[in-house]
Amino acid sequence: MQKKLEKQICTAAKIIKSGGIVAFPTETVYGLGADAFNAKAVEKIFKIKNRPFFDPLIVHICKKEQIKYLYRRVDKRIERLIKKFWPGPLTIVAKKNFKLPDIVTAGLDTVAVRMPANEITLEFIKQCGVPIAAPSANKFGRLSPTTARHVKKQFGKSIDFIIDGGRCSVGLESTIIDLSSKKILVLRSGVITIEDIEKEIGERVNIANNYNKIFPGLLKRHYSPRAKVILFDKSNLKKFDIKNSGFIFFKTSGDFASVVPKDRIEILSTTGDLVEAASNLYYVLHKLDEKGVEKIYFEKIQEIGIGVAIMDRIKKASGNKE
Ligand code: TXA
Ligand code: MG
């Protein structure tokens, strides 16, 4: 690891140990973290983000042994998922250990935990010596950051420190799976798909639809850029504004290339690769937003595999008005 990064991690860990909060990179998006066992520090995160106290945080760990401080017990299904997907973009919700402060879990009797697949994050958590409670490092309801600059743009000097680990590789928040009861539920889709999980545990997994009221990450309008997001199909888009608009296409801009200025066209993956598309999604939304466009037209993609997660986020960004 570069000396400069090592120094940043060291500074960040000191801040965490003294009860401060730090923004840090993960493979998914940047997080805004505090010592999960320091209720006062965790409270600062909610305040700075304008996050309602009823919306629980994810706890991040760097080694498997730490789960004993967080979960009450670990069953076979959890064991299997951990073995297969950690470190990685999978958050597992299970019954919580009573010692974890209630503010982290918004008073719920469950806790969401994940181990990120990013060496900077793992080293940072290791040096902190405690699990790190962290939501995505954005103001409540806004786009998640995938670079340190995105974090700076939203928070300025109001946070103590940002570890700059470059651009996040996955670029989309982790999949959240709830194993706290018999019925297994995916609370948020991600690049680890339902099919991946079903294959591993050999059981049926359901998508939670009625969780919207309880878990705001699943609220209808969320993950929003400033611009208005409009979903479209290439074949149906007859009327559209070119002035002050940006366009996001999946593989190719087709005929639009001749009418829309080049600098307002973004393509998620020229080869049609969904992993690449997911990793570019927030990045291009931030980019168009920074250009000050009023509308962002987004070409719908098929809701299959990782396409489910991409469409979930963009529908929420559009306010689900389609
Ligand atoms: O990829 C990610 O998961 C990123 C990085 C930073 O790790 N984190 C992230 O955190 O997306 P956040 O706070 O933006 O989204 C976490 C979601 C929220 O919708 C929250 O309601 C839900 O997880 N959540 C947290 N604890 C929960 C619990 N015990 N039961 C159900 N949902 C929970
Ligand atoms: Mg978030």
mmCIF file with all atom_site columns, N, CA and C and ligand atoms in Angstrom, residues 24-32 49 51 54-60 89-94 96 104-106 108-114 116 121 134-138 144 172-176 178 180 187-188 211 214-219 222-223 313, ligand 1:
data_model
loop_
_atom_site.group_PDB
_atom_site.id
_atom_site.type_symbol
_atom_site.label_atom_id
_atom_site.label_alt_id
_atom_site.label_comp_id
_atom_site.label_asym_id
_atom_site.label_entity_id
_atom_site.label_seq_id
_atom_site.pdbx_PDB_ins_code
_atom_site.Cartn_x
_atom_site.Cartn_y
_atom_site.Cartn_z
_atom_site.occupancy
_atom_site.B_iso_or_equiv
_atom_site.pdbx_formal_charge
_atom_site.auth_seq_id
_atom_site.auth_comp_id
_atom_site.auth_asym_id
_atom_site.auth_atom_id
_atom_site.pdbx_PDB_model_num
ATOM   1   N N   . PHE A 1 24  ? -14.762 6.810   4.570  1.00 0.00 ? 24  PHE A N   1
ATOM   2   C CA  . PHE A 1 24  ? -13.773 5.835   4.089  1.00 0.00 ? 24  PHE A CA  1
ATOM   3   C C   . PHE A 1 24  ? -14.314 5.096   2.868  1.00 0.00 ? 24  PHE A C   1
ATOM   4   N N   . PRO A 1 25  ? -13.412 4.631   2.004  1.00 0.00 ? 25  PRO A N   1
ATOM   5   C CA  . PRO A 1 25  ? -13.863 3.906   0.823  1.00 0.00 ? 25  PRO A CA  1
ATOM   6   C C   . PRO A 1 25  ? -14.201 2.453   1.165  1.00 0.00 ? 25  PRO A C   1
ATOM   7   N N   . THR A 1 26  ? -15.107 1.866   0.413  1.00 0.00 ? 26  THR A N   1
ATOM   8   C CA  . THR A 1 26  ? -15.296 0.412   0.444  1.00 0.00 ? 26  THR A CA  1
ATOM   9   C C   . THR A 1 26  ? -15.395 -0.001  -1.024 1.00 0.00 ? 26  THR A C   1
ATOM   10  N N   . GLU A 1 27  ? -15.568 -1.278  -1.295 1.00 0.00 ? 27  GLU A N   1
ATOM   11  C CA  . GLU A 1 27  ? -15.702 -1.686  -2.698 1.00 0.00 ? 27  GLU A CA  1
ATOM   12  C C   . GLU A 1 27  ? -17.046 -1.240  -3.294 1.00 0.00 ? 27  GLU A C   1
ATOM   13  N N   . THR A 1 28  ? -18.035 -0.935  -2.423 1.00 0.00 ? 28  THR A N   1
ATOM   14  C CA  . THR A 1 28  ? -19.362 -0.568  -2.938 1.00 0.00 ? 28  THR A CA  1
ATOM   15  C C   . THR A 1 28  ? -19.468 0.949   -3.101 1.00 0.00 ? 28  THR A C   1
ATOM   16  N N   . VAL A 1 29  ? -19.579 1.651   -1.977 1.00 0.00 ? 29  VAL A N   1
ATOM   17  C CA  . VAL A 1 29  ? -19.642 3.121   -1.991 1.00 0.00 ? 29  VAL A CA  1
ATOM   18  C C   . VAL A 1 29  ? -18.860 3.609   -0.765 1.00 0.00 ? 29  VAL A C   1
ATOM   19  N N   . TYR A 1 30  ? -18.632 4.916   -0.660 1.00 0.00 ? 30  TYR A N   1
ATOM   20  C CA  . TYR A 1 30  ? -17.951 5.438   0.529  1.00 0.00 ? 30  TYR A CA  1
ATOM   21  C C   . TYR A 1 30  ? -18.903 5.399   1.725  1.00 0.00 ? 30  TYR A C   1
ATOM   22  N N   . GLY A 1 31  ? -18.347 5.097   2.893  1.00 0.00 ? 31  GLY A N   1
ATOM   23  C CA  . GLY A 1 31  ? -19.137 5.065   4.117  1.00 0.00 ? 31  GLY A CA  1
ATOM   24  C C   . GLY A 1 31  ? -18.722 6.201   5.036  1.00 0.00 ? 31  GLY A C   1
ATOM   25  N N   . LEU A 1 32  ? -19.595 6.514   6.000  1.00 0.00 ? 32  LEU A N   1
ATOM   26  C CA  . LEU A 1 32  ? -19.289 7.536   7.004  1.00 0.00 ? 32  LEU A CA  1
ATOM   27  C C   . LEU A 1 32  ? -19.334 6.831   8.352  1.00 0.00 ? 32  LEU A C   1
ATOM   28  N N   . LYS A 1 49  ? -25.689 13.540  8.667  1.00 0.00 ? 49  LYS A N   1
ATOM   29  C CA  . LYS A 1 49  ? -26.378 13.047  7.458  1.00 0.00 ? 49  LYS A CA  1
ATOM   30  C C   . LYS A 1 49  ? -27.825 13.522  7.346  1.00 0.00 ? 49  LYS A C   1
ATOM   31  N N   . ARG A 1 51  ? -30.030 12.045  8.991  1.00 0.00 ? 51  ARG A N   1
ATOM   32  C CA  . ARG A 1 51  ? -30.667 10.735  8.868  1.00 0.00 ? 51  ARG A CA  1
ATOM   33  C C   . ARG A 1 51  ? -31.608 10.518  10.044 1.00 0.00 ? 51  ARG A C   1
ATOM   34  N N   . PHE A 1 54  ? -34.667 6.405   13.161 1.00 0.00 ? 54  PHE A N   1
ATOM   35  C CA  . PHE A 1 54  ? -35.306 5.084   13.024 1.00 0.00 ? 54  PHE A CA  1
ATOM   36  C C   . PHE A 1 54  ? -34.680 4.261   11.889 1.00 0.00 ? 54  PHE A C   1
ATOM   37  N N   . ASP A 1 55  ? -33.672 4.819   11.222 1.00 0.00 ? 55  ASP A N   1
ATOM   38  C CA  . ASP A 1 55  ? -33.046 4.099   10.108 1.00 0.00 ? 55  ASP A CA  1
ATOM   39  C C   . ASP A 1 55  ? -31.703 3.497   10.542 1.00 0.00 ? 55  ASP A C   1
ATOM   40  N N   . PRO A 1 56  ? -31.660 2.174   10.744 1.00 0.00 ? 56  PRO A N   1
ATOM   41  C CA  . PRO A 1 56  ? -30.460 1.553   11.323 1.00 0.00 ? 56  PRO A CA  1
ATOM   42  C C   . PRO A 1 56  ? -29.236 1.566   10.399 1.00 0.00 ? 56  PRO A C   1
ATOM   43  N N   . LEU A 1 57  ? -28.046 1.420   11.010 1.00 0.00 ? 57  LEU A N   1
ATOM   44  C CA  . LEU A 1 57  ? -26.787 1.445   10.258 1.00 0.00 ? 57  LEU A CA  1
ATOM   45  C C   . LEU A 1 57  ? -26.232 0.034   10.059 1.00 0.00 ? 57  LEU A C   1
ATOM   46  N N   . ILE A 1 58  ? -25.350 -0.089  9.066  1.00 0.00 ? 58  ILE A N   1
ATOM   47  C CA  . ILE A 1 58  ? -24.637 -1.351  8.852  1.00 0.00 ? 58  ILE A CA  1
ATOM   48  C C   . ILE A 1 58  ? -23.340 -1.304  9.662  1.00 0.00 ? 58  ILE A C   1
ATOM   49  N N   . VAL A 1 59  ? -22.983 -2.423  10.285 1.00 0.00 ? 59  VAL A N   1
ATOM   50  C CA  . VAL A 1 59  ? -21.721 -2.488  11.022 1.00 0.00 ? 59  VAL A CA  1
ATOM   51  C C   . VAL A 1 59  ? -20.693 -3.231  10.160 1.00 0.00 ? 59  VAL A C   1
ATOM   52  N N   . HIS A 1 60  ? -19.507 -2.624  10.036 1.00 0.00 ? 60  HIS A N   1
ATOM   53  C CA  . HIS A 1 60  ? -18.462 -3.178  9.164  1.00 0.00 ? 60  HIS A CA  1
ATOM   54  C C   . HIS A 1 60  ? -17.360 -3.813  10.003 1.00 0.00 ? 60  HIS A C   1
ATOM   55  N N   . PRO A 1 89  ? -19.655 -7.680  -1.129 1.00 0.00 ? 89  PRO A N   1
ATOM   56  C CA  . PRO A 1 89  ? -20.805 -6.760  -0.998 1.00 0.00 ? 89  PRO A CA  1
ATOM   57  C C   . PRO A 1 89  ? -22.110 -7.439  -0.577 1.00 0.00 ? 89  PRO A C   1
ATOM   58  N N   . LEU A 1 90  ? -22.045 -8.201  0.529  1.00 0.00 ? 90  LEU A N   1
ATOM   59  C CA  . LEU A 1 90  ? -23.249 -8.821  1.082  1.00 0.00 ? 90  LEU A CA  1
ATOM   60  C C   . LEU A 1 90  ? -23.372 -8.448  2.555  1.00 0.00 ? 90  LEU A C   1
ATOM   61  N N   . THR A 1 91  ? -24.508 -7.841  2.908  1.00 0.00 ? 91  THR A N   1
ATOM   62  C CA  . THR A 1 91  ? -24.787 -7.479  4.297  1.00 0.00 ? 91  THR A CA  1
ATOM   63  C C   . THR A 1 91  ? -25.787 -8.486  4.851  1.00 0.00 ? 91  THR A C   1
ATOM   64  N N   . ILE A 1 92  ? -25.452 -9.054  6.006  1.00 0.00 ? 92  ILE A N   1
ATOM   65  C CA  . ILE A 1 92  ? -26.326 -10.082 6.593  1.00 0.00 ? 92  ILE A CA  1
ATOM   66  C C   . ILE A 1 92  ? -26.978 -9.551  7.872  1.00 0.00 ? 92  ILE A C   1
ATOM   67  N N   . VAL A 1 93  ? -28.312 -9.566  7.886  1.00 0.00 ? 93  VAL A N   1
ATOM   68  C CA  . VAL A 1 93  ? -29.078 -9.126  9.063  1.00 0.00 ? 93  VAL A CA  1
ATOM   69  C C   . VAL A 1 93  ? -29.435 -10.354 9.902  1.00 0.00 ? 93  VAL A C   1
ATOM   70  N N   . ALA A 1 94  ? -29.112 -10.292 11.197 1.00 0.00 ? 94  ALA A N   1
ATOM   71  C CA  . ALA A 1 94  ? -29.462 -11.388 12.118 1.00 0.00 ? 94  ALA A CA  1
ATOM   72  C C   . ALA A 1 94  ? -29.716 -10.792 13.497 1.00 0.00 ? 94  ALA A C   1
ATOM   73  N N   . LYS A 1 96  ? -29.424 -9.435  17.109 1.00 0.00 ? 96  LYS A N   1
ATOM   74  C CA  . LYS A 1 96  ? -28.297 -8.640  17.583 1.00 0.00 ? 96  LYS A CA  1
ATOM   75  C C   . LYS A 1 96  ? -27.821 -9.061  18.970 1.00 0.00 ? 96  LYS A C   1
ATOM   76  N N   . VAL A 1 104 ? -27.322 2.193   17.011 1.00 0.00 ? 104 VAL A N   1
ATOM   77  C CA  . VAL A 1 104 ? -26.786 1.628   15.754 1.00 0.00 ? 104 VAL A CA  1
ATOM   78  C C   . VAL A 1 104 ? -27.898 0.923   14.983 1.00 0.00 ? 104 VAL A C   1
ATOM   79  N N   . THR A 1 105 ? -28.738 0.204   15.714 1.00 0.00 ? 105 THR A N   1
ATOM   80  C CA  . THR A 1 105 ? -29.755 -0.624  15.060 1.00 0.00 ? 105 THR A CA  1
ATOM   81  C C   . THR A 1 105 ? -31.138 0.024   15.146 1.00 0.00 ? 105 THR A C   1
ATOM   82  N N   . ALA A 1 106 ? -31.177 1.275   15.520 1.00 0.00 ? 106 ALA A N   1
ATOM   83  C CA  . ALA A 1 106 ? -32.441 2.014   15.638 1.00 0.00 ? 106 ALA A CA  1
ATOM   84  C C   . ALA A 1 106 ? -33.431 1.269   16.531 1.00 0.00 ? 106 ALA A C   1
ATOM   85  N N   . LEU A 1 108 ? -33.883 -1.837  16.907 1.00 0.00 ? 108 LEU A N   1
ATOM   86  C CA  . LEU A 1 108 ? -34.343 -3.152  16.440 1.00 0.00 ? 108 LEU A CA  1
ATOM   87  C C   . LEU A 1 108 ? -33.601 -4.252  17.199 1.00 0.00 ? 108 LEU A C   1
ATOM   88  N N   . ASP A 1 109 ? -34.143 -5.466  17.174 1.00 0.00 ? 109 ASP A N   1
ATOM   89  C CA  . ASP A 1 109 ? -33.401 -6.548  17.830 1.00 0.00 ? 109 ASP A CA  1
ATOM   90  C C   . ASP A 1 109 ? -32.553 -7.331  16.821 1.00 0.00 ? 109 ASP A C   1
ATOM   91  N N   . THR A 1 110 ? -32.326 -6.699  15.664 1.00 0.00 ? 110 THR A N   1
ATOM   92  C CA  . THR A 1 110 ? -31.442 -7.309  14.661 1.00 0.00 ? 110 THR A CA  1
ATOM   93  C C   . THR A 1 110 ? -30.337 -6.315  14.311 1.00 0.00 ? 110 THR A C   1
ATOM   94  N N   . VAL A 1 111 ? -29.256 -6.849  13.728 1.00 0.00 ? 111 VAL A N   1
ATOM   95  C CA  . VAL A 1 111 ? -28.168 -5.972  13.283 1.00 0.00 ? 111 VAL A CA  1
ATOM   96  C C   . VAL A 1 111 ? -27.711 -6.397  11.880 1.00 0.00 ? 111 VAL A C   1
ATOM   97  N N   . ALA A 1 112 ? -27.341 -5.401  11.083 1.00 0.00 ? 112 ALA A N   1
ATOM   98  C CA  . ALA A 1 112 ? -26.838 -5.656  9.731  1.00 0.00 ? 112 ALA A CA  1
ATOM   99  C C   . ALA A 1 112 ? -25.313 -5.563  9.760  1.00 0.00 ? 112 ALA A C   1
ATOM   100 N N   . VAL A 1 113 ? -24.634 -6.605  9.265  1.00 0.00 ? 113 VAL A N   1
ATOM   101 C CA  . VAL A 1 113 ? -23.164 -6.644  9.323  1.00 0.00 ? 113 VAL A CA  1
ATOM   102 C C   . VAL A 1 113 ? -22.592 -7.015  7.968  1.00 0.00 ? 113 VAL A C   1
ATOM   103 N N   . ARG A 1 114 ? -21.447 -6.397  7.620  1.00 0.00 ? 114 ARG A N   1
ATOM   104 C CA  . ARG A 1 114 ? -20.737 -6.875  6.436  1.00 0.00 ? 114 ARG A CA  1
ATOM   105 C C   . ARG A 1 114 ? -19.232 -6.680  6.559  1.00 0.00 ? 114 ARG A C   1
ATOM   106 N N   . PRO A 1 116 ? -16.243 -5.670  4.101  1.00 0.00 ? 116 PRO A N   1
ATOM   107 C CA  . PRO A 1 116 ? -15.995 -5.173  2.743  1.00 0.00 ? 116 PRO A CA  1
ATOM   108 C C   . PRO A 1 116 ? -14.765 -5.821  2.083  1.00 0.00 ? 116 PRO A C   1
ATOM   109 N N   . THR A 1 121 ? -10.219 -0.546  3.367  1.00 0.00 ? 121 THR A N   1
ATOM   110 C CA  . THR A 1 121 ? -11.257 -0.622  4.406  1.00 0.00 ? 121 THR A CA  1
ATOM   111 C C   . THR A 1 121 ? -10.841 -1.605  5.504  1.00 0.00 ? 121 THR A C   1
ATOM   112 N N   . ALA A 1 134 ? -21.505 2.319   9.900  1.00 0.00 ? 134 ALA A N   1
ATOM   113 C CA  . ALA A 1 134 ? -21.427 3.328   8.836  1.00 0.00 ? 134 ALA A CA  1
ATOM   114 C C   . ALA A 1 134 ? -22.550 3.193   7.818  1.00 0.00 ? 134 ALA A C   1
ATOM   115 N N   . PRO A 1 135 ? -23.220 4.298   7.566  1.00 0.00 ? 135 PRO A N   1
ATOM   116 C CA  . PRO A 1 135 ? -24.121 4.355   6.413  1.00 0.00 ? 135 PRO A CA  1
ATOM   117 C C   . PRO A 1 135 ? -23.294 4.833   5.213  1.00 0.00 ? 135 PRO A C   1
ATOM   118 N N   . SER A 1 136 ? -23.900 4.912   4.048  1.00 0.00 ? 136 SER A N   1
ATOM   119 C CA  . SER A 1 136 ? -23.214 5.512   2.912  1.00 0.00 ? 136 SER A CA  1
ATOM   120 C C   . SER A 1 136 ? -22.964 6.992   3.225  1.00 0.00 ? 136 SER A C   1
ATOM   121 N N   . ALA A 1 137 ? -21.854 7.539   2.690  1.00 0.00 ? 137 ALA A N   1
ATOM   122 C CA  . ALA A 1 137 ? -21.434 8.891   3.077  1.00 0.00 ? 137 ALA A CA  1
ATOM   123 C C   . ALA A 1 137 ? -22.094 9.971   2.221  1.00 0.00 ? 137 ALA A C   1
ATOM   124 N N   . ASN A 1 138 ? -23.426 9.995   2.297  1.00 0.00 ? 138 ASN A N   1
ATOM   125 C CA  . ASN A 1 138 ? -24.182 11.028  1.576  1.00 0.00 ? 138 ASN A CA  1
ATOM   126 C C   . ASN A 1 138 ? -25.242 11.585  2.507  1.00 0.00 ? 138 ASN A C   1
ATOM   127 N N   . SER A 1 144 ? -25.413 8.084   -3.408 1.00 0.00 ? 144 SER A N   1
ATOM   128 C CA  . SER A 1 144 ? -24.249 7.576   -2.670 1.00 0.00 ? 144 SER A CA  1
ATOM   129 C C   . SER A 1 144 ? -22.963 7.972   -3.394 1.00 0.00 ? 144 SER A C   1
ATOM   130 N N   . LEU A 1 172 ? -22.064 0.174   -6.305 1.00 0.00 ? 172 LEU A N   1
ATOM   131 C CA  . LEU A 1 172 ? -23.473 0.095   -5.909 1.00 0.00 ? 172 LEU A CA  1
ATOM   132 C C   . LEU A 1 172 ? -23.511 -0.513  -4.500 1.00 0.00 ? 172 LEU A C   1
ATOM   133 N N   . GLU A 1 173 ? -24.441 -0.055  -3.655 1.00 0.00 ? 173 GLU A N   1
ATOM   134 C CA  . GLU A 1 173 ? -24.471 -0.550  -2.277 1.00 0.00 ? 173 GLU A CA  1
ATOM   135 C C   . GLU A 1 173 ? -24.665 -2.069  -2.219 1.00 0.00 ? 173 GLU A C   1
ATOM   136 N N   . SER A 1 174 ? -24.228 -2.627  -1.080 1.00 0.00 ? 174 SER A N   1
ATOM   137 C CA  . SER A 1 174 ? -24.287 -4.080  -0.897 1.00 0.00 ? 174 SER A CA  1
ATOM   138 C C   . SER A 1 174 ? -25.716 -4.628  -0.950 1.00 0.00 ? 174 SER A C   1
ATOM   139 N N   . THR A 1 175 ? -25.816 -5.897  -1.288 1.00 0.00 ? 175 THR A N   1
ATOM   140 C CA  . THR A 1 175 ? -27.074 -6.642  -1.167 1.00 0.00 ? 175 THR A CA  1
ATOM   141 C C   . THR A 1 175 ? -27.332 -6.827  0.329  1.00 0.00 ? 175 THR A C   1
ATOM   142 N N   . ILE A 1 176 ? -28.576 -6.637  0.779  1.00 0.00 ? 176 ILE A N   1
ATOM   143 C CA  . ILE A 1 176 ? -28.891 -6.891  2.199  1.00 0.00 ? 176 ILE A CA  1
ATOM   144 C C   . ILE A 1 176 ? -29.834 -8.080  2.301  1.00 0.00 ? 176 ILE A C   1
ATOM   145 N N   . ASP A 1 178 ? -31.866 -10.648 5.009  1.00 0.00 ? 178 ASP A N   1
ATOM   146 C CA  . ASP A 1 178 ? -32.334 -10.765 6.389  1.00 0.00 ? 178 ASP A CA  1
ATOM   147 C C   . ASP A 1 178 ? -32.521 -12.233 6.748  1.00 0.00 ? 178 ASP A C   1
ATOM   148 N N   . SER A 1 180 ? -32.893 -13.129 10.011 1.00 0.00 ? 180 SER A N   1
ATOM   149 C CA  . SER A 1 180 ? -33.274 -13.104 11.425 1.00 0.00 ? 180 SER A CA  1
ATOM   150 C C   . SER A 1 180 ? -34.521 -13.931 11.711 1.00 0.00 ? 180 SER A C   1
ATOM   151 N N   . LEU A 1 187 ? -33.594 -7.537  1.465  1.00 0.00 ? 187 LEU A N   1
ATOM   152 C CA  . LEU A 1 187 ? -34.133 -6.201  1.762  1.00 0.00 ? 187 LEU A CA  1
ATOM   153 C C   . LEU A 1 187 ? -33.653 -5.179  0.749  1.00 0.00 ? 187 LEU A C   1
ATOM   154 N N   . ARG A 1 188 ? -32.473 -5.430  0.154  1.00 0.00 ? 188 ARG A N   1
ATOM   155 C CA  . ARG A 1 188 ? -31.961 -4.520  -0.880 1.00 0.00 ? 188 ARG A CA  1
ATOM   156 C C   . ARG A 1 188 ? -31.156 -5.356  -1.865 1.00 0.00 ? 188 ARG A C   1
ATOM   157 N N   . TYR A 1 211 ? -41.369 -3.572  3.136  1.00 0.00 ? 211 TYR A N   1
ATOM   158 C CA  . TYR A 1 211 ? -40.475 -3.044  4.149  1.00 0.00 ? 211 TYR A CA  1
ATOM   159 C C   . TYR A 1 211 ? -40.257 -1.545  4.008  1.00 0.00 ? 211 TYR A C   1
ATOM   160 N N   . ILE A 1 214 ? -40.528 0.768   7.007  1.00 0.00 ? 214 ILE A N   1
ATOM   161 C CA  . ILE A 1 214 ? -39.633 0.560   8.140  1.00 0.00 ? 214 ILE A CA  1
ATOM   162 C C   . ILE A 1 214 ? -38.197 0.935   7.804  1.00 0.00 ? 214 ILE A C   1
ATOM   163 N N   . PHE A 1 215 ? -37.751 0.573   6.619  1.00 0.00 ? 215 PHE A N   1
ATOM   164 C CA  . PHE A 1 215 ? -36.357 0.790   6.278  1.00 0.00 ? 215 PHE A CA  1
ATOM   165 C C   . PHE A 1 215 ? -36.241 1.790   5.140  1.00 0.00 ? 215 PHE A C   1
ATOM   166 N N   . PRO A 1 216 ? -35.890 3.017   5.468  1.00 0.00 ? 216 PRO A N   1
ATOM   167 C CA  . PRO A 1 216 ? -35.911 4.084   4.475  1.00 0.00 ? 216 PRO A CA  1
ATOM   168 C C   . PRO A 1 216 ? -34.990 3.855   3.282  1.00 0.00 ? 216 PRO A C   1
ATOM   169 N N   . GLY A 1 217 ? -33.972 2.997   3.431  1.00 0.00 ? 217 GLY A N   1
ATOM   170 C CA  . GLY A 1 217 ? -33.146 2.689   2.265  1.00 0.00 ? 217 GLY A CA  1
ATOM   171 C C   . GLY A 1 217 ? -34.011 2.109   1.175  1.00 0.00 ? 217 GLY A C   1
ATOM   172 N N   . LEU A 1 218 ? -35.191 1.664   1.589  1.00 0.00 ? 218 LEU A N   1
ATOM   173 C CA  . LEU A 1 218 ? -36.109 1.063   0.621  1.00 0.00 ? 218 LEU A CA  1
ATOM   174 C C   . LEU A 1 218 ? -37.255 2.012   0.294  1.00 0.00 ? 218 LEU A C   1
ATOM   175 N N   . LEU A 1 219 ? -37.171 3.243   0.775  1.00 0.00 ? 219 LEU A N   1
ATOM   176 C CA  . LEU A 1 219 ? -38.204 4.225   0.460  1.00 0.00 ? 219 LEU A CA  1
ATOM   177 C C   . LEU A 1 219 ? -38.279 4.490   -1.034 1.00 0.00 ? 219 LEU A C   1
ATOM   178 N N   . HIS A 1 222 ? -35.209 7.943   -3.197 1.00 0.00 ? 222 HIS A N   1
ATOM   179 C CA  . HIS A 1 222 ? -33.959 7.732   -2.492 1.00 0.00 ? 222 HIS A CA  1
ATOM   180 C C   . HIS A 1 222 ? -32.881 7.738   -3.547 1.00 0.00 ? 222 HIS A C   1
ATOM   181 N N   . TYR A 1 223 ? -31.637 7.732   -3.151 1.00 0.00 ? 223 TYR A N   1
ATOM   182 C CA  . TYR A 1 223 ? -30.530 7.653   -4.098 1.00 0.00 ? 223 TYR A CA  1
ATOM   183 C C   . TYR A 1 223 ? -30.697 8.706   -5.196 1.00 0.00 ? 223 TYR A C   1
ATOM   184 N N   . ARG A 1 313 ? -32.312 0.987   -8.003 1.00 0.00 ? 313 ARG A N   1
ATOM   185 C CA  . ARG A 1 313 ? -31.767 2.289   -7.616 1.00 0.00 ? 313 ARG A CA  1
ATOM   186 C C   . ARG A 1 313 ? -32.286 3.409   -8.511 1.00 0.00 ? 313 ARG A C   1
HETATM 187 O O1  . TXA B 2 .   ? -22.599 -1.085  0.505  1.00 0.00 ? 1   TXA B O1  1
HETATM 188 C C1  . TXA B 2 .   ? -23.126 -0.703  1.546  1.00 0.00 ? 1   TXA B C1  1
HETATM 189 O O2  . TXA B 2 .   ? -23.936 -1.385  2.178  1.00 0.00 ? 1   TXA B O2  1
HETATM 190 C C2  . TXA B 2 .   ? -22.729 0.703   2.050  1.00 0.00 ? 1   TXA B C2  1
HETATM 191 C C3  . TXA B 2 .   ? -21.264 0.681   2.461  1.00 0.00 ? 1   TXA B C3  1
HETATM 192 C C4  . TXA B 2 .   ? -20.813 1.967   3.084  1.00 0.00 ? 1   TXA B C4  1
HETATM 193 O O3  . TXA B 2 .   ? -21.022 -0.418  3.275  1.00 0.00 ? 1   TXA B O3  1
HETATM 194 N N1  . TXA B 2 .   ? -23.556 1.093   3.148  1.00 0.00 ? 1   TXA B N1  1
HETATM 195 C C5  . TXA B 2 .   ? -24.851 1.472   3.000  1.00 0.00 ? 1   TXA B C5  1
HETATM 196 O O4  . TXA B 2 .   ? -25.428 1.898   4.176  1.00 0.00 ? 1   TXA B O4  1
HETATM 197 O O5  . TXA B 2 .   ? -25.427 1.444   1.942  1.00 0.00 ? 1   TXA B O5  1
HETATM 198 P P1  . TXA B 2 .   ? -26.822 2.683   4.235  1.00 0.00 ? 1   TXA B P1  1
HETATM 199 O O6  . TXA B 2 .   ? -26.982 3.098   5.641  1.00 0.00 ? 1   TXA B O6  1
HETATM 200 O O7  . TXA B 2 .   ? -26.815 3.750   3.224  1.00 0.00 ? 1   TXA B O7  1
HETATM 201 O O8  . TXA B 2 .   ? -27.884 1.602   3.902  1.00 0.00 ? 1   TXA B O8  1
HETATM 202 C C6  . TXA B 2 .   ? -28.096 0.572   4.820  1.00 0.00 ? 1   TXA B C6  1
HETATM 203 C C7  . TXA B 2 .   ? -29.483 0.050   4.737  1.00 0.00 ? 1   TXA B C7  1
HETATM 204 C C8  . TXA B 2 .   ? -30.552 1.021   5.169  1.00 0.00 ? 1   TXA B C8  1
HETATM 205 O O9  . TXA B 2 .   ? -31.605 0.999   4.225  1.00 0.00 ? 1   TXA B O9  1
HETATM 206 C C9  . TXA B 2 .   ? -31.028 0.449   6.497  1.00 0.00 ? 1   TXA B C9  1
HETATM 207 O O10 . TXA B 2 .   ? -32.381 0.731   6.721  1.00 0.00 ? 1   TXA B O10 1
HETATM 208 C C10 . TXA B 2 .   ? -30.762 -1.029  6.314  1.00 0.00 ? 1   TXA B C10 1
HETATM 209 O O11 . TXA B 2 .   ? -29.544 -1.067  5.606  1.00 0.00 ? 1   TXA B O11 1
HETATM 210 N N2  . TXA B 2 .   ? -30.534 -1.723  7.593  1.00 0.00 ? 1   TXA B N2  1
HETATM 211 C C11 . TXA B 2 .   ? -29.551 -1.522  8.489  1.00 0.00 ? 1   TXA B C11 1
HETATM 212 N N3  . TXA B 2 .   ? -29.715 -2.308  9.574  1.00 0.00 ? 1   TXA B N3  1
HETATM 213 C C12 . TXA B 2 .   ? -30.820 -3.038  9.363  1.00 0.00 ? 1   TXA B C12 1
HETATM 214 C C13 . TXA B 2 .   ? -31.524 -4.036  10.109 1.00 0.00 ? 1   TXA B C13 1
HETATM 215 N N4  . TXA B 2 .   ? -31.131 -4.425  11.314 1.00 0.00 ? 1   TXA B N4  1
HETATM 216 N N5  . TXA B 2 .   ? -32.634 -4.565  9.540  1.00 0.00 ? 1   TXA B N5  1
HETATM 217 C C14 . TXA B 2 .   ? -33.042 -4.168  8.326  1.00 0.00 ? 1   TXA B C14 1
HETATM 218 N N6  . TXA B 2 .   ? -32.443 -3.224  7.571  1.00 0.00 ? 1   TXA B N6  1
HETATM 219 C C15 . TXA B 2 .   ? -31.339 -2.673  8.081  1.00 0.00 ? 1   TXA B C15 1
#
